[in-house]
Coordinates of C-alpha atoms in Angstrom, one line a residue:
M235 CA 120.7 141.8 93.9
A236 CA 120.2 142.9 97.3
W237 CA 120.4 139.5 99.5
K238 CA 124.2 138.4 97.3
V239 CA 125.7 142.0 98.7
G240 CA 124.1 140.5 102.2
A241 CA 125.9 137.8 101.5
G242 CA 129.2 138.9 100.5
I243 CA 128.7 141.1 103.6
A244 CA 128.3 137.5 106.1
V245 CA 130.8 135.9 104.4
L246 CA 133.4 138.7 105.1
L247 CA 132.1 139.2 108.4
G248 CA 132.5 135.3 108.9
L249 CA 135.7 135.3 107.9
V250 CA 137.3 138.5 109.7
G251 CA 135.4 136.4 112.6
V252 CA 138.2 133.3 111.8
A253 CA 140.6 136.2 112.0
A254 CA 139.8 137.3 114.7
G255 CA 140.4 133.7 116.6
L256 CA 136.0 133.8 117.2
G257 CA 134.7 130.6 116.4
S258 CA 131.2 130.6 116.6
D259 CA 130.1 130.2 119.5
A260 CA 132.4 133.2 121.0
D261 CA 131.2 136.1 122.7
P262 CA 131.1 139.3 120.1
R263 CA 132.7 141.4 123.5
R264 CA 136.3 138.9 123.7
A265 CA 137.7 141.1 121.6
G266 CA 137.4 143.6 123.7
W267 CA 137.8 141.9 126.8
R268 CA 141.5 140.7 126.4
E269 CA 143.0 144.7 125.5
A270 CA 142.7 144.9 130.1
Y271 CA 145.0 141.3 129.9
R272 CA 147.8 143.2 128.6
P273 CA 150.8 143.0 130.4
P274 CA 152.4 145.9 131.9
A275 CA 155.9 147.6 130.6
E276 CA 157.7 147.1 133.6
I277 CA 157.2 146.3 137.4
P278 CA 156.0 148.8 140.1
F279 CA 158.7 150.6 142.9
P280 CA 157.6 152.7 144.6
S281 CA 159.7 156.2 144.9
E282 CA 160.8 155.9 148.5
N283 CA 161.9 152.6 147.2
P284 CA 163.2 152.6 144.2
Y285 CA 164.4 149.5 142.6
S286 CA 168.7 148.7 142.8
A287 CA 170.1 145.5 141.5
A288 CA 172.2 145.2 144.9
K289 CA 169.8 145.7 147.2
A290 CA 167.1 142.7 145.4
E291 CA 170.1 140.8 145.9
L292 CA 170.7 141.3 149.4
G293 CA 166.8 140.7 149.4
R294 CA 166.7 137.9 148.2
R295 CA 169.7 136.8 151.1
L296 CA 167.5 137.5 153.7
F297 CA 164.3 136.1 152.4
F298 CA 166.5 132.5 152.3
D299 CA 168.3 133.1 155.1
P300 CA 167.3 131.4 158.8
I301 CA 169.8 134.2 160.5
L302 CA 166.3 136.2 160.6
S303 CA 164.6 133.1 162.5
G304 CA 164.9 132.4 166.8
D305 CA 166.4 128.8 166.6
G306 CA 167.7 129.4 163.0
T307 CA 165.0 127.1 161.6
R308 CA 162.6 129.2 159.7
T309 CA 162.8 131.0 156.4
C310 CA 160.2 133.4 154.9
A311 CA 160.7 130.7 152.4
T312 CA 159.5 128.2 155.6
C313 CA 156.0 129.3 154.0
H314 CA 156.7 130.8 151.0
L315 CA 158.0 128.4 148.6
P316 CA 158.9 129.2 145.0
D317 CA 157.8 125.4 144.1
L318 CA 154.1 126.0 145.1
G319 CA 153.2 129.4 143.4
W320 CA 154.9 131.6 146.7
G321 CA 152.2 129.9 148.9
D322 CA 153.0 126.6 151.6
G323 CA 150.0 124.7 150.4
R324 CA 148.8 124.5 153.7
A325 CA 145.2 124.8 154.4
R326 CA 146.8 127.6 157.0
A327 CA 149.9 128.5 157.7
A328 CA 152.4 126.5 160.1
T329 CA 152.9 128.0 163.3
R330 CA 156.9 127.3 164.4
M331 CA 155.1 124.4 167.0
Q332 CA 153.4 122.9 163.7
G333 CA 149.7 123.8 164.8
D334 CA 147.6 125.6 162.7
M335 CA 147.7 130.1 162.4
D336 CA 144.8 131.8 162.2
L337 CA 145.2 132.8 158.0
R338 CA 146.5 130.8 154.7
T339 CA 149.8 132.4 154.1
P340 CA 148.7 134.0 150.3
T341 CA 151.3 133.7 148.0
L342 CA 153.8 136.9 146.5
I343 CA 153.4 136.1 143.1
N344 CA 153.0 139.7 141.6
V345 CA 152.6 141.5 145.0
A346 CA 154.5 144.5 143.1
W347 CA 151.1 145.5 142.3
Q348 CA 149.2 145.5 144.7
D349 CA 148.1 148.2 146.1
G350 CA 146.3 149.5 149.3
P351 CA 146.3 147.6 152.5
M352 CA 147.9 144.2 152.1
G353 CA 147.1 140.6 153.5
W354 CA 144.2 138.5 153.7
D355 CA 142.4 141.5 156.1
G356 CA 144.7 144.3 155.7
K357 CA 146.5 144.6 158.8
F358 CA 149.5 146.1 156.5
P359 CA 149.9 149.2 155.2
T360 CA 152.6 148.4 152.1
L361 CA 154.5 145.4 150.9
E362 CA 157.9 146.8 153.7
S363 CA 155.6 147.0 156.9
V364 CA 155.0 143.3 156.3
A365 CA 157.8 141.3 157.1
A366 CA 158.1 142.6 160.7
M367 CA 155.3 140.6 161.7
P368 CA 155.7 137.6 160.8
M369 CA 159.8 138.3 161.7
T370 CA 158.8 139.2 165.4
S371 CA 155.9 136.6 166.1
P372 CA 155.9 134.3 169.0
S373 CA 153.7 131.5 166.9
N374 CA 156.3 132.3 163.6
M375 CA 160.3 133.1 163.2
N376 CA 160.5 134.1 167.0
L377 CA 163.6 136.9 166.7
P378 CA 162.6 140.0 168.3
M379 CA 163.7 143.4 166.3
A380 CA 166.8 144.8 168.4
D381 CA 167.8 140.7 168.1
A382 CA 167.6 140.5 164.3
L383 CA 169.4 143.5 163.0
A384 CA 172.1 142.9 166.5
R385 CA 173.0 139.1 164.1
L386 CA 173.0 141.2 160.6
S387 CA 175.6 143.5 162.0
A388 CA 177.4 140.9 163.9
D389 CA 178.3 139.1 160.7
A390 CA 180.8 140.5 157.9
R391 CA 178.9 139.6 154.6
Y392 CA 176.1 141.5 155.6
A393 CA 177.8 144.3 156.5
S394 CA 179.0 145.0 153.7
A395 CA 175.9 143.5 151.7
F396 CA 173.9 146.7 153.0
A397 CA 176.7 149.0 152.3
S398 CA 176.5 147.9 149.2
A399 CA 172.5 148.5 148.7
F400 CA 172.4 151.5 150.8
D401 CA 174.1 154.7 151.6
D402 CA 176.2 153.9 154.2
P403 CA 176.7 150.3 156.2
A404 CA 174.2 150.9 159.0
I405 CA 171.5 147.9 159.6
T406 CA 168.3 149.3 160.4
R407 CA 164.6 148.0 160.2
E408 CA 164.1 149.8 157.5
R409 CA 166.9 148.9 155.4
L410 CA 165.9 145.6 156.1
E411 CA 162.5 146.1 155.8
A412 CA 163.0 147.6 151.7
A413 CA 165.4 144.4 151.2
L414 CA 162.7 141.9 151.4
A415 CA 160.6 144.2 150.0
T416 CA 162.8 144.6 147.1
F417 CA 163.0 141.1 146.5
E418 CA 159.4 140.5 146.6
R419 CA 158.5 143.1 144.1
L420 CA 160.3 140.7 141.4
I421 CA 158.3 137.7 142.1
V422 CA 156.3 138.0 139.1
A423 CA 153.7 135.3 136.8
G424 CA 156.1 134.5 134.2
T425 CA 154.6 134.1 130.5
T426 CA 151.5 131.6 130.0
P427 CA 149.2 129.7 127.7
F428 CA 146.9 132.5 128.6
D429 CA 149.6 135.3 128.2
R430 CA 150.7 134.0 124.8
W431 CA 146.6 134.3 123.6
I432 CA 146.3 138.1 124.6
A433 CA 149.1 138.5 122.5
G434 CA 147.3 137.4 119.4
D435 CA 148.4 133.6 119.2
E436 CA 145.7 131.6 119.1
A437 CA 146.5 128.3 119.2
A438 CA 148.1 129.2 122.5
I439 CA 144.4 127.6 124.6
G440 CA 141.4 125.4 123.1
A441 CA 137.9 126.2 122.5
S442 CA 137.3 125.2 126.0
A443 CA 139.0 128.1 127.9
K444 CA 138.1 130.6 125.9
R445 CA 134.2 130.2 126.1
G446 CA 135.3 130.3 130.0
F447 CA 137.5 133.2 129.5
D448 CA 133.9 134.8 128.0
L449 CA 132.4 133.5 130.9
F450 CA 135.2 134.8 133.3
N451 CA 134.4 138.6 132.3
G452 CA 131.1 137.7 131.0
R453 CA 127.7 135.7 133.0
A454 CA 129.9 134.6 135.5
D455 CA 130.8 138.0 136.9
C456 CA 134.7 136.5 137.9
A457 CA 136.6 139.8 136.7
S458 CA 134.7 142.4 138.7
C459 CA 137.3 141.2 141.4
H460 CA 139.7 139.4 139.8
S461 CA 140.1 141.9 136.6
G462 CA 143.7 143.0 134.4
W463 CA 146.6 141.4 134.2
S464 CA 147.3 140.6 137.7
F465 CA 143.3 139.2 138.0
T466 CA 142.9 141.2 140.9
D467 CA 141.6 144.6 141.7
N468 CA 143.6 145.4 145.6
S469 CA 140.2 145.5 147.2
F470 CA 138.2 143.2 150.1
H471 CA 135.0 141.4 149.6
D472 CA 132.9 139.7 151.5
I473 CA 131.8 136.3 149.1
G474 CA 130.2 134.5 152.1
V475 CA 132.4 132.1 153.3
G476 CA 134.0 133.3 156.8
T477 CA 131.8 132.6 159.6
G478 CA 132.1 133.8 163.5
A479 CA 135.1 135.9 164.7
D480 CA 136.9 135.1 161.2
I481 CA 135.9 138.6 160.0
G482 CA 138.6 139.3 157.7
R483 CA 138.4 143.6 157.4
G484 CA 135.8 144.5 159.3
R485 CA 138.3 144.0 162.0
F486 CA 140.1 147.0 161.2
K487 CA 136.3 148.2 159.7
P488 CA 134.2 147.5 162.0
T489 CA 131.6 149.9 161.4
S490 CA 131.1 149.2 157.4
V491 CA 128.8 146.4 157.3
A492 CA 129.8 145.8 154.0
L493 CA 133.9 144.6 155.2
R494 CA 132.3 142.4 158.2
Y495 CA 133.7 139.1 156.8
A496 CA 135.1 140.6 153.7
F497 CA 139.6 139.5 152.5
K498 CA 141.5 140.5 149.7
T499 CA 140.8 139.6 146.2
P500 CA 143.5 137.2 145.6
T501 CA 145.8 137.6 142.4
L502 CA 144.6 134.2 140.1
R503 CA 148.2 133.7 138.5
E504 CA 149.3 129.8 139.0
I505 CA 146.3 129.9 140.5
G506 CA 146.9 125.8 139.5
R507 CA 150.1 126.0 142.1
R508 CA 147.7 127.4 145.0
A509 CA 145.8 124.9 146.3
P510 CA 144.0 124.7 148.7
Y511 CA 142.2 127.7 148.3
M512 CA 140.0 131.0 150.5
H513 CA 141.7 132.9 153.1
D514 CA 141.3 129.9 155.1
G515 CA 141.9 127.3 152.9
S516 CA 138.4 126.1 153.1
A517 CA 138.0 125.0 149.3
P518 CA 140.5 122.1 148.5
T519 CA 139.9 122.3 144.9
L520 CA 139.3 124.4 141.7
E521 CA 135.8 122.7 141.3
A522 CA 135.3 123.4 144.8
V523 CA 136.0 127.2 144.3
I524 CA 133.9 127.2 141.2
D525 CA 131.1 125.2 142.9
L526 CA 131.0 128.3 145.7
Y527 CA 131.0 130.6 143.0
N528 CA 127.5 129.2 141.4
R529 CA 126.2 128.4 144.9
G530 CA 126.6 131.7 146.0
G531 CA 127.9 131.5 149.0
I532 CA 126.4 132.3 152.8
D533 CA 123.8 135.2 151.9
R534 CA 123.8 138.1 154.5
P535 CA 124.0 142.0 154.8
S536 CA 127.6 141.4 154.0
R537 CA 128.0 139.6 151.1
S538 CA 129.1 140.9 148.1
R539 CA 126.4 142.1 145.3
A540 CA 128.3 140.6 143.2
I541 CA 128.2 137.4 144.8
K542 CA 125.3 135.1 143.8
P543 CA 124.0 131.8 142.7
L544 CA 125.3 131.3 138.8
H545 CA 123.4 128.3 137.9
L546 CA 126.0 127.3 135.5
S547 CA 125.9 123.8 133.9
A548 CA 128.5 121.2 134.0
T549 CA 129.5 122.5 130.6
E550 CA 130.4 125.9 131.5
R551 CA 132.0 124.7 135.1
A552 CA 134.3 122.9 132.7
D553 CA 134.8 125.7 130.6
L554 CA 135.8 127.7 133.8
L555 CA 138.6 125.3 134.7
A556 CA 139.4 124.9 131.4
F557 CA 140.6 128.7 131.6
L558 CA 142.0 128.6 135.0
G559 CA 144.0 126.0 133.7
T560 CA 145.8 128.6 131.1
L561 CA 147.1 131.0 134.1
A562 CA 150.0 128.6 135.4
T563 CA 153.0 128.4 133.7
E564 CA 154.7 126.0 132.6
R565 CA 157.7 126.5 134.9
S566 CA 158.1 128.9 137.4
R567 CA 160.8 131.6 137.1
D568 CA 163.9 130.8 138.9
L569 CA 164.7 133.2 141.0
T570 CA 166.7 131.4 143.7
T571 CA 169.5 132.0 141.5
A572 CA 168.4 134.6 138.6
S573 CA 170.7 137.4 138.4
F574 CA 169.3 141.6 138.6
T575 CA 169.7 143.9 136.1
A576 CA 171.1 147.1 136.1
A577 CA 167.9 148.9 135.6
V578 CA 164.4 147.6 136.5
P579 CA 163.2 144.6 135.0
A580 CA 160.0 143.8 132.8
P581 CA 157.6 141.7 133.8

């Protein structure tokens, strides 16, 4: 009789596993891992720069307007193209003379959830502080801040827009930065097959991608840095890529061994649209990225303890690639024409 009871329990457990979307090869920790990827309820805005529709509309206009470049040929969207995952598709960002900058253009997707210092090397303390550097840089937009404010003040449309977005019509650097940051916080990843799976649609992604998810959170340990709904821990790590003077966060923390060659963990949202990869564009494809992590990168004192040879099989590498493919939307959100609601939008 005991064997019948045991067999009945085994059958019941098998049915429970099927109901939960667990195949015979599923990691038993999968259900718990999935809970960590639930979407947030709303887009966060700082108390010192709260959301308003008028401010978002002003920020969008500024983002796409060449009025903020010295010769009127560049905009924020020159490097942050919506169709390229809000990057530019280059290994390194282009200067206005069509040379190469030191770093690749980072995506703006889910920038609202980026905590702490921003930029590949953390040179910016807040999102609001980012815009002035590319705008005033001679190699980028090449427009002194005083000239930018004078141009905007002389434009009746902008004078009206700033008056609508703020308590008075004064056009200042702080308000210019606040408006751009407000719009940029609305650049949020859309719903992907992965998100539908997290919400309970077991058919949204395939078996290979599910195995890849298990690897991502388990043996490969990608989730130790690419964690949560936005797939980033917002921290800096040496993953064994930078060389020579390309020391990342170490520029600002010269006494820290761990931060030498450390760069900020990027989100993996829309990762398939954002080749090439790494801070320097040195990995041309996602297959190359997986191979890099599989090898473990350059072994040195600053290399993160999470980075080590993984010894993944060809099938496991293919499963990871399949999982990463589920993080892209079928169609990107159109923020160029979208209407902004009065209340803080949901992701």
